[in-house]
CSV table of C-alpha atoms and ligand atoms in Angstrom, one decimal:
chain,number,residue,atom,x,y,z
A,1092,MET,CA,0.0,0.0,0.0
A,1093,LEU,CA,1.3,3.4,-0.9
A,1094,ARG,CA,0.0,6.7,0.2
A,1095,GLY,CA,0.8,9.8,-1.9
A,1096,PHE,CA,3.8,12.1,-1.7
A,1097,ARG,CA,3.7,14.8,0.8
A,1098,PRO,CA,6.6,17.2,1.6
A,1099,LEU,CA,8.7,16.1,4.5
A,1100,ALA,CA,7.5,18.6,7.1
A,1101,THR,CA,3.9,17.9,6.3
A,1102,ALA,CA,4.5,14.2,6.6
A,1103,LEU,CA,6.2,14.7,9.9
A,1104,LEU,CA,3.3,16.6,11.3
A,1105,ALA,CA,0.6,14.4,9.9
A,1106,GLY,CA,1.8,11.4,11.9
A,1107,SER,CA,1.2,8.8,9.2
A,1108,ALA,CA,3.9,6.6,7.7
A,1109,LEU,CA,4.5,6.9,4.0
A,1110,LEU,CA,5.4,3.4,3.1
A,1111,LEU,CA,8.3,2.4,1.0
A,1112,THR,CA,7.5,0.3,-2.0
A,1113,MET,CA,10.8,-0.6,-3.6
A,1114,GLY,CA,10.7,-3.5,-6.1
A,1115,ALA,CA,12.8,-5.9,-4.1
A,1116,ALA,CA,12.4,-9.6,-3.3
A,1117,ALA,CA,9.6,-10.9,-1.0
A,1118,ALA,CA,10.1,-11.5,2.7
A,1119,ASP,CA,13.0,-13.9,3.4
A,1120,ALA,CA,15.0,-15.0,6.4
A,1121,LYS,CA,18.1,-16.9,6.9
A,1122,ARG,CA,20.6,-17.9,9.5
A,1123,GLU,CA,24.3,-17.5,9.0
A,1124,SER,CA,27.6,-17.4,10.8
A,1125,PHE,CA,28.9,-14.1,12.2
A,1126,GLY,CA,32.4,-15.3,13.0
A,1127,THR,CA,34.2,-16.6,16.0
A,1128,LEU,CA,35.2,-14.7,19.2
A,1129,ALA,CA,38.8,-14.7,20.4
A,1130,ASP,CA,37.8,-17.3,23.1
A,1131,GLY,CA,36.5,-19.6,20.4
A,1132,ARG,CA,32.8,-19.1,20.8
A,1133,GLN,CA,30.8,-19.0,17.6
A,1134,VAL,CA,28.5,-16.1,16.9
A,1135,GLU,CA,25.5,-16.6,14.6
A,1136,ALA,CA,23.2,-14.1,12.9
A,1137,ALA,CA,19.7,-14.0,11.6
A,1138,VAL,CA,19.1,-11.9,8.5
A,1139,LEU,CA,15.6,-10.8,7.6
A,1140,GLY,CA,14.6,-9.1,4.4
A,1141,ASN,CA,11.4,-7.7,2.9
A,1142,LYS,CA,9.8,-6.5,-0.4
A,1143,ALA,CA,10.5,-2.9,0.6
A,1144,GLY,CA,14.2,-3.6,0.3
A,1145,ILE,CA,14.9,-3.4,4.0
A,1146,ARG,CA,17.4,-5.9,5.4
A,1147,VAL,CA,18.2,-6.4,9.1
A,1148,LYS,CA,20.9,-8.6,10.6
A,1149,ILE,CA,20.7,-9.5,14.2
A,1150,MET,CA,23.6,-11.4,15.9
A,1151,THR,CA,23.6,-13.7,18.9
A,1152,LEU,CA,26.1,-11.5,20.7
A,1153,GLY,CA,23.8,-9.2,22.7
A,1154,ALA,CA,20.8,-10.2,20.4
A,1155,ALA,CA,22.1,-7.0,18.7
A,1156,ILE,CA,21.0,-5.3,15.4
A,1157,GLN,CA,24.3,-5.4,13.6
A,1158,SER,CA,23.1,-3.8,10.4
A,1159,LEU,CA,19.9,-2.3,9.1
A,1160,LEU,CA,19.7,-1.5,5.4
A,1161,VAL,CA,16.9,0.9,4.5
A,1162,PRO,CA,16.4,2.6,1.0
A,1163,ASP,CA,16.7,6.3,0.7
A,1164,ARG,CA,14.3,8.5,-1.3
A,1165,SER,CA,16.1,7.3,-4.5
A,1166,GLY,CA,15.8,3.6,-3.6
A,1167,HIS,CA,19.4,3.2,-2.6
A,1168,ALA,CA,19.7,1.0,0.5
A,1169,GLY,CA,22.2,2.2,3.2
A,1170,ASP,CA,23.1,1.0,6.6
A,1171,ILE,CA,21.4,3.3,9.2
A,1172,VAL,CA,22.9,1.9,12.4
A,1173,LEU,CA,26.4,2.1,13.9
A,1174,GLY,CA,28.4,-1.0,14.8
A,1175,PHE,CA,31.3,-3.1,13.8
A,1176,ASP,CA,32.1,-5.5,11.0
A,1177,SER,CA,33.2,-8.4,13.2
A,1178,ALA,CA,31.8,-9.9,16.5
A,1179,GLN,CA,35.1,-9.6,18.3
A,1180,GLU,CA,35.2,-5.8,17.9
A,1181,TYR,CA,31.9,-5.7,19.8
A,1182,VAL,CA,33.6,-7.5,22.7
A,1183,GLN,CA,36.6,-5.2,22.5
A,1184,ASN,CA,34.6,-1.9,22.4
A,1185,PRO,CA,31.5,-2.4,24.5
A,1186,SER,CA,29.3,0.6,23.5
A,1187,TYR,CA,25.9,-1.1,23.3
A,1188,PHE,CA,25.8,-0.7,19.5
A,1189,GLY,CA,22.4,-2.2,18.4
A,1190,ALA,CA,22.3,-4.3,21.6
A,1191,THR,CA,19.5,-5.6,23.7
A,1192,VAL,CA,20.1,-3.8,27.0
A,1193,GLY,CA,19.0,-5.4,30.3
A,1194,ARG,CA,18.1,-6.7,32.8
A,1195,PHE,CA,17.5,-3.1,33.6
A,1196,ALA,CA,18.1,-0.7,30.7
A,1197,ASN,CA,19.4,2.7,31.8
A,1198,ARG,CA,20.5,3.7,35.3
A,1199,ILE,CA,19.8,2.5,38.9
A,1200,ALA,CA,21.2,4.9,41.5
A,1201,LYS,CA,24.2,3.4,43.3
A,1202,GLY,CA,23.1,-0.1,42.1
A,1203,HIS,CA,20.7,-0.5,45.0
A,1204,PHE,CA,17.0,-1.2,45.1
A,1205,SER,CA,14.5,-2.9,47.5
A,1206,LEU,CA,11.7,-5.4,46.9
A,1207,ASP,CA,9.4,-6.6,49.7
A,1208,GLY,CA,11.8,-5.2,52.3
A,1209,LYS,CA,14.9,-6.8,51.0
A,1210,THR,CA,17.7,-4.7,49.6
A,1211,PHE,CA,19.6,-5.9,46.5
A,1212,THR,CA,23.0,-4.7,45.4
A,1213,LEU,CA,23.8,-4.7,41.7
A,1214,ALA,CA,27.0,-4.4,39.8
A,1215,THR,CA,28.0,-0.7,39.3
A,1216,ASN,CA,29.6,0.3,36.0
A,1217,ASP,CA,28.8,4.0,35.5
A,1218,ARG,CA,30.3,6.5,38.0
A,1219,GLY,CA,29.0,4.4,40.9
A,1220,ASN,CA,25.6,3.7,39.4
A,1221,HIS,CA,24.3,0.7,37.6
A,1222,LEU,CA,23.9,1.1,33.8
A,1223,HIS,CA,22.3,-1.2,31.2
A,1224,GLY,CA,22.4,-4.4,33.3
A,1225,GLY,CA,25.9,-4.0,34.8
A,1226,LEU,CA,29.3,-5.3,34.0
A,1227,LYS,CA,28.0,-8.2,32.0
A,1228,GLY,CA,24.5,-7.2,30.8
A,1229,PHE,CA,22.4,-8.7,28.0
A,1230,ASP,CA,24.6,-6.9,25.5
A,1231,LYS,CA,27.6,-9.0,26.4
A,1232,VAL,CA,26.1,-12.5,26.5
A,1233,LEU,CA,25.5,-15.0,23.7
A,1234,TRP,CA,21.8,-15.6,23.0
A,1235,SER,CA,20.4,-18.6,21.3
A,1236,ILE,CA,18.4,-18.4,18.1
A,1237,ASP,CA,15.2,-20.3,18.7
A,1238,SER,CA,13.6,-20.0,15.3
A,1239,VAL,CA,14.0,-18.1,11.9
A,1240,LYS,CA,11.0,-18.0,9.6
A,1241,SER,CA,10.7,-16.5,6.1
A,1242,ALA,CA,6.9,-16.1,5.9
A,1243,SER,CA,5.8,-12.5,6.0
A,1244,PRO,CA,6.6,-11.1,8.5
A,1245,ALA,CA,10.1,-12.6,8.4
A,1246,THR,CA,10.8,-13.5,12.0
A,1247,ALA,CA,13.7,-14.5,14.2
A,1248,VAL,CA,13.3,-15.4,17.9
A,1249,PHE,CA,16.3,-15.1,20.2
A,1250,SER,CA,16.4,-16.3,23.8
A,1251,TYR,CA,18.6,-16.0,26.9
A,1252,THR,CA,18.1,-17.4,30.4
A,1253,SER,CA,19.8,-15.2,33.0
A,1254,PRO,CA,20.7,-17.2,36.2
A,1255,ASP,CA,19.4,-16.2,39.6
A,1256,GLY,CA,21.8,-13.6,41.1
A,1257,GLU,CA,23.4,-12.6,37.8
A,1258,GLU,CA,24.8,-9.1,38.2
A,1259,GLY,CA,23.0,-9.0,41.6
A,1260,TYR,CA,19.4,-9.4,40.3
A,1261,PRO,CA,17.0,-11.8,42.0
A,1262,GLY,CA,15.3,-14.6,40.1
A,1263,THR,CA,16.1,-16.8,37.1
A,1264,LEU,CA,14.9,-14.7,34.2
A,1265,HIS,CA,13.9,-16.2,30.9
A,1266,VAL,CA,14.0,-13.6,28.1
A,1267,THR,CA,13.0,-13.7,24.4
A,1268,ALA,CA,13.7,-11.1,21.8
A,1269,THR,CA,11.6,-11.4,18.7
A,1270,TYR,CA,12.4,-9.5,15.5
A,1271,SER,CA,10.0,-9.4,12.7
A,1272,LEU,CA,10.0,-7.5,9.4
A,1273,ASP,CA,6.8,-7.2,7.5
A,1274,ASP,CA,6.3,-6.3,3.8
A,1275,ASP,CA,5.2,-2.8,4.4
A,1276,ALA,CA,8.2,-1.3,6.1
A,1277,THR,CA,7.9,-2.1,9.8
A,1278,LEU,CA,10.6,-3.7,11.9
A,1279,ARG,CA,9.0,-4.9,15.1
A,1280,VAL,CA,11.1,-5.8,18.2
A,1281,GLU,CA,9.4,-7.5,21.1
A,1282,PHE,CA,11.0,-8.4,24.4
A,1283,LYS,CA,9.3,-10.8,26.8
A,1284,ALA,CA,10.5,-12.1,30.2
A,1285,THR,CA,9.3,-14.4,32.9
A,1286,THR,CA,10.9,-15.0,36.4
A,1287,ASP,CA,10.8,-17.6,39.2
A,1288,LYS,CA,11.2,-14.9,41.9
A,1289,SER,CA,9.9,-11.3,42.2
A,1290,THR,CA,12.4,-9.1,40.4
A,1291,ILE,CA,12.7,-6.0,38.3
A,1292,VAL,CA,12.9,-5.8,34.5
A,1293,ASN,CA,13.4,-3.1,31.9
A,1294,ILE,CA,14.7,-4.3,28.5
A,1295,SER,CA,15.2,-2.1,25.4
A,1296,ASN,CA,17.1,-1.9,22.1
A,1297,HIS,CA,20.1,0.4,21.9
A,1298,SER,CA,20.6,1.0,18.2
A,1299,TYR,CA,22.5,4.1,17.3
A,1300,PHE,CA,20.8,5.6,14.3
A,1301,ASN,CA,22.0,7.8,11.5
A,1302,LEU,CA,19.4,8.0,8.8
A,1303,SER,CA,21.8,9.4,6.3
A,1304,ALA,CA,23.6,6.0,6.4
A,1305,GLU,CA,27.3,6.1,5.7
A,1306,THR,CA,27.4,9.5,4.0
A,1307,GLY,CA,28.9,11.3,7.0
A,1308,ALA,CA,25.9,13.7,7.4
A,1309,SER,CA,25.4,14.6,11.0
A,1310,VAL,CA,22.3,13.6,13.0
A,1311,LEU,CA,22.3,17.1,14.3
A,1312,ASN,CA,20.5,18.0,11.1
A,1313,HIS,CA,17.9,15.3,11.6
A,1314,LEU,CA,14.4,16.6,12.5
A,1315,LEU,CA,13.1,15.0,15.6
A,1316,LEU,CA,9.6,14.8,17.0
A,1317,VAL,CA,9.0,13.3,20.4
A,1318,ASN,CA,5.5,12.8,21.6
A,1319,ALA,CA,6.0,13.9,25.1
A,1320,SER,CA,5.0,17.0,27.1
A,1321,LYS,CA,7.1,16.0,30.1
A,1322,TYR,CA,10.5,14.6,30.8
A,1323,THR,CA,12.4,13.4,33.8
A,1324,PRO,CA,15.2,15.9,34.7
A,1325,VAL,CA,18.4,14.4,36.2
A,1326,ASP,CA,21.2,15.1,38.6
A,1327,ALA,CA,24.9,15.4,37.6
A,1328,GLY,CA,25.1,11.6,37.6
A,1329,LEU,CA,22.1,11.4,35.2
A,1330,ILE,CA,19.9,9.9,37.8
A,1331,PRO,CA,16.3,11.3,37.7
A,1332,THR,CA,15.4,13.6,40.5
A,1333,GLY,CA,11.8,12.2,40.5
A,1334,GLU,CA,10.3,15.4,39.0
A,1335,LEU,CA,8.2,15.3,35.9
A,1336,ARG,CA,9.0,18.6,34.2
A,1337,ALA,CA,7.1,20.2,31.4
A,1338,VAL,CA,9.0,20.5,28.1
A,1339,GLN,CA,7.2,23.7,27.2
A,1340,GLY,CA,9.6,26.5,26.5
A,1341,THR,CA,12.7,24.4,27.0
A,1342,ALA,CA,15.3,22.6,24.8
A,1343,PHE,CA,13.3,19.5,25.5
A,1344,ASP,CA,10.2,20.5,23.6
A,1345,PHE,CA,10.2,18.2,20.5
A,1346,ARG,CA,6.5,18.1,20.1
A,1347,LYS,CA,7.0,19.8,16.7
A,1348,PRO,CA,9.8,18.5,14.4
A,1349,THR,CA,13.0,20.3,15.4
A,1350,ALA,CA,16.6,19.8,14.3
A,1351,ILE,CA,18.5,18.1,17.1
A,1352,GLY,CA,21.4,20.5,16.6
A,1353,ALA,CA,19.2,23.6,17.2
A,1354,ARG,CA,19.4,23.4,21.0
A,1355,VAL,CA,21.9,20.6,21.8
A,1356,ARG,CA,24.4,23.2,23.0
A,1357,ASP,CA,22.0,25.3,24.9
A,1358,GLY,CA,24.3,25.8,27.9
A,1359,HIS,CA,21.7,28.0,29.7
A,1360,ASP,CA,19.9,24.8,30.4
A,1361,GLN,CA,21.5,22.9,33.2
A,1362,GLN,CA,19.9,19.7,32.0
A,1363,ILE,CA,21.8,20.0,28.7
A,1364,ARG,CA,25.0,20.6,30.6
A,1365,TYR,CA,24.4,17.6,32.8
A,1366,GLY,CA,23.7,15.4,29.8
A,1367,ARG,CA,26.5,17.0,27.6
A,1368,GLY,CA,23.6,17.3,25.2
A,1369,TYR,CA,20.5,15.1,25.3
A,1370,ASP,CA,20.6,12.1,27.6
A,1371,HIS,CA,17.2,12.1,29.1
A,1372,ASN,CA,14.0,10.1,29.5
A,1373,PHE,CA,10.8,11.6,28.0
A,1374,ALA,CA,7.5,10.7,29.6
A,1375,LEU,CA,5.5,9.8,26.5
A,1376,ASP,CA,2.0,11.3,26.0
A,1377,GLY,CA,-0.9,8.9,25.6
A,1378,ALA,CA,-1.7,5.9,27.7
A,1379,ALA,CA,1.2,3.4,28.3
A,1380,GLY,CA,0.2,-0.2,27.5
A,1381,LYS,CA,-1.1,0.9,24.1
A,1382,MET,CA,1.0,1.3,21.0
A,1383,ARG,CA,1.4,4.9,20.1
A,1384,LEU,CA,3.8,7.2,18.3
A,1385,ALA,CA,6.8,7.9,20.5
A,1386,ALA,CA,9.2,9.6,18.1
A,1387,ARG,CA,9.8,10.4,14.5
A,1388,ILE,CA,13.1,11.3,12.9
A,1389,ALA,CA,13.6,12.6,9.4
A,1390,ASP,CA,16.8,13.1,7.5
A,1391,PRO,CA,16.5,15.9,5.0
A,1392,SER,CA,19.7,14.7,3.1
A,1393,SER,CA,18.5,11.1,2.3
A,1394,GLY,CA,14.8,11.6,2.7
A,1395,ARG,CA,14.6,8.7,5.1
A,1396,ILE,CA,12.0,8.9,7.8
A,1397,MET,CA,11.7,6.6,10.8
A,1398,GLU,CA,8.8,6.5,13.3
A,1399,ILE,CA,9.0,4.6,16.6
A,1400,PHE,CA,5.8,3.2,18.1
A,1401,THR,CA,5.8,1.7,21.6
A,1402,ALA,CA,3.5,0.9,24.5
A,1403,ALA,CA,6.3,1.7,27.0
A,1404,PRO,CA,5.8,4.8,29.3
A,1405,GLY,CA,9.2,6.3,28.5
A,1406,LEU,CA,11.7,7.1,25.8
A,1407,GLN,CA,15.4,7.7,26.5
A,1408,PHE,CA,16.8,10.1,23.9
A,1409,TYR,CA,20.6,10.0,23.9
A,1410,SER,CA,22.3,12.3,21.3
A,1411,GLY,CA,25.5,10.2,21.2
A,1412,ASN,CA,27.4,12.6,23.4
A,1413,PHE,CA,30.0,10.1,24.5
A,1414,LEU,CA,31.1,9.2,21.0
A,1415,ASP,CA,34.5,10.8,21.2
A,1416,ALA,CA,36.4,9.5,18.2
A,1417,THR,CA,38.1,6.7,20.2
A,1418,ILE,CA,36.2,4.0,18.4
A,1419,SER,CA,36.4,3.0,14.7
A,1420,GLY,CA,33.3,1.2,13.5
A,1421,LYS,CA,32.2,-0.4,10.3
A,1422,GLY,CA,34.5,0.2,7.4
A,1423,GLY,CA,37.1,1.7,9.8
A,1424,ARG,CA,35.0,4.8,10.2
A,1425,VAL,CA,35.8,6.9,13.3
A,1426,TYR,CA,32.7,7.6,15.4
A,1427,ARG,CA,32.3,11.1,16.7
A,1428,GLU,CA,29.6,13.2,18.5
A,1429,GLY,CA,26.8,13.9,16.0
A,1430,ASP,CA,27.3,10.6,14.2
A,1431,ALA,CA,24.2,8.9,15.8
A,1432,LEU,CA,21.3,9.2,18.1
A,1433,VAL,CA,19.7,6.6,20.3
A,1434,LEU,CA,16.0,6.4,21.1
A,1435,GLU,CA,15.1,3.7,23.6
A,1436,PRO,CA,11.5,2.9,24.5
A,1437,GLN,CA,11.5,1.7,28.1
A,1438,LEU,CA,10.5,2.4,31.7
A,1439,PHE,CA,11.8,5.5,33.4
A,1440,PRO,CA,15.4,5.4,34.7
A,1441,ASP,CA,15.9,4.4,38.3
A,1442,ALA,CA,12.2,3.3,38.4
A,1443,PRO,CA,12.9,0.8,41.3
A,1444,ASN,CA,13.8,3.7,43.6
A,1445,GLN,CA,11.1,6.2,42.4
A,1446,PRO,CA,7.7,5.3,43.8
A,1447,GLY,CA,6.1,7.9,41.5
A,1448,PHE,CA,7.4,6.2,38.4
A,1449,PRO,CA,5.7,3.3,36.6
A,1450,SER,CA,6.8,0.1,38.3
A,1451,ALA,CA,9.6,-2.2,37.0
A,1452,ARG,CA,8.4,-5.1,39.2
A,1453,LEU,CA,7.9,-8.6,37.7
A,1454,ASP,CA,6.4,-11.4,39.7
A,1455,PRO,CA,6.4,-15.1,39.0
A,1456,GLY,CA,3.4,-16.1,36.8
A,1457,LYS,CA,3.4,-12.7,35.0
A,1458,THR,CA,5.0,-11.9,31.6
A,1459,TYR,CA,7.0,-8.7,31.1
A,1460,VAL,CA,6.5,-7.3,27.5
A,1461,ASN,CA,8.1,-4.4,25.8
A,1462,THR,CA,7.3,-3.9,22.1
A,1463,MET,CA,8.7,-1.3,19.7
A,1464,GLU,CA,8.0,-0.8,16.1
A,1465,TYR,CA,10.3,1.1,13.7
A,1466,ARG,CA,8.3,2.2,10.7
A,1467,PHE,CA,10.3,3.4,7.7
A,1468,SER,CA,9.3,5.7,4.9
A,1469,THR,CA,10.8,8.4,2.8
A,1470,ASP,CA,9.7,11.8,1.7
A,1471,LYS,CA,9.4,10.5,-1.9
A,1472,PRO,CA,8.1,7.0,-1.7
A,1473,GLY,CA,7.2,4.7,-4.5
A,1474,ARG,CA,10.3,5.0,-6.7
A,1475,PRO,CA,11.8,1.7,-7.8
A,1476,ALA,CA,15.2,0.9,-6.4
A,1477,GLY,CA,18.0,2.7,-8.2
A,1478,VAL,CA,15.9,5.3,-10.0
A,1479,GLN,CA,16.9,8.9,-9.3
B,587,LIG,C1,22.7,6.3,28.2
B,587,LIG,C2,24.0,7.1,28.1
B,587,LIG,C3,25.1,6.1,27.9
B,587,LIG,C4,24.8,5.3,26.7
B,587,LIG,C5,25.9,4.3,26.6
B,587,LIG,C6,22.5,5.5,26.9
B,587,LIG,O1,21.4,4.8,27.0
B,587,LIG,O2,21.6,7.2,28.4
B,587,LIG,O3,24.2,7.9,29.2
B,587,LIG,O4,26.3,6.8,27.9
B,587,LIG,O5,23.6,4.7,26.8
B,587,LIG,O6,25.8,3.8,25.3
């Protein structure tokens, strides 16, 4: 299905996905090797493709999105996520590129939380706080591939069982990560978890996006819309203060599409100084528990547009402030600030210590679910691949 061309800004405001209809092969899925780690462990990958010419590769290390090829407005597919060419480089430079982050994505103050009167101490790995699951979070373990199916949507299911006490968390946690790509232009990622003891869970995907692909264009020119009228301000350690602050009149108001670079250096705002740019959780508008638009990014240079839908209450927007040219990624390219942004649908940071935030608790017999959809389009859809 194809809806007619509308200029970029109109499409951004209208909130509807313009679907890509590139004349590529039908949905397909395969399983392949992604090399061997220095310690001898084999890494595998699932590759899903669709008619729209989108291709995603997910590897068993971190159940991470290693590449995501999406056509631009001329039909040329380009890789819109940062990462490495080999599995071993992910081990050497842990930066959560494309990874599944958990058990608790984002920060937990000082690595402490209490459940039913008992205090738990987690591994700390970020200035005395717990970040993205600790020293060996879900990004650093090898997941299993449970199934890979070609039928539309092409689907791959990954799983990992985290032992009781791993990184300090209570309960044996069984987790699945399901990736599916339909023939319109939607990549759906769904995390599910069950436990045998009461625990806390918050799992997300940590892809670093640059919709211009490998052209070198900065994400500071991307137009971002975030469907949130409030965000959670942080202290100097990036731990939320507990306040829900209105975005109105601040550098955090993305309710209308705004270039990321327009306010990312707004040093008058202490929150921008604390984050070295954006590194904040937005409290999404609309009822949590129902899929709704969380964010939309549009790259004027390539014409690519990506919408993120989620049922999660929050969205972490990280403007890649810690990319400091110390890492060379795919093709030997040095990654610097402005090269990518991360948008993570999830619960609010430090939720286990903030009674006013939506709860991260998971009890035996219940299933944790976090679903996110990435819907792709361009500002000039409907052109066959390769036609300018
Ligand atoms: C966090 C950043 C952190 C980054 C690491 C983001 O989710 O918000 O503070 O540096 O992950 O990749």
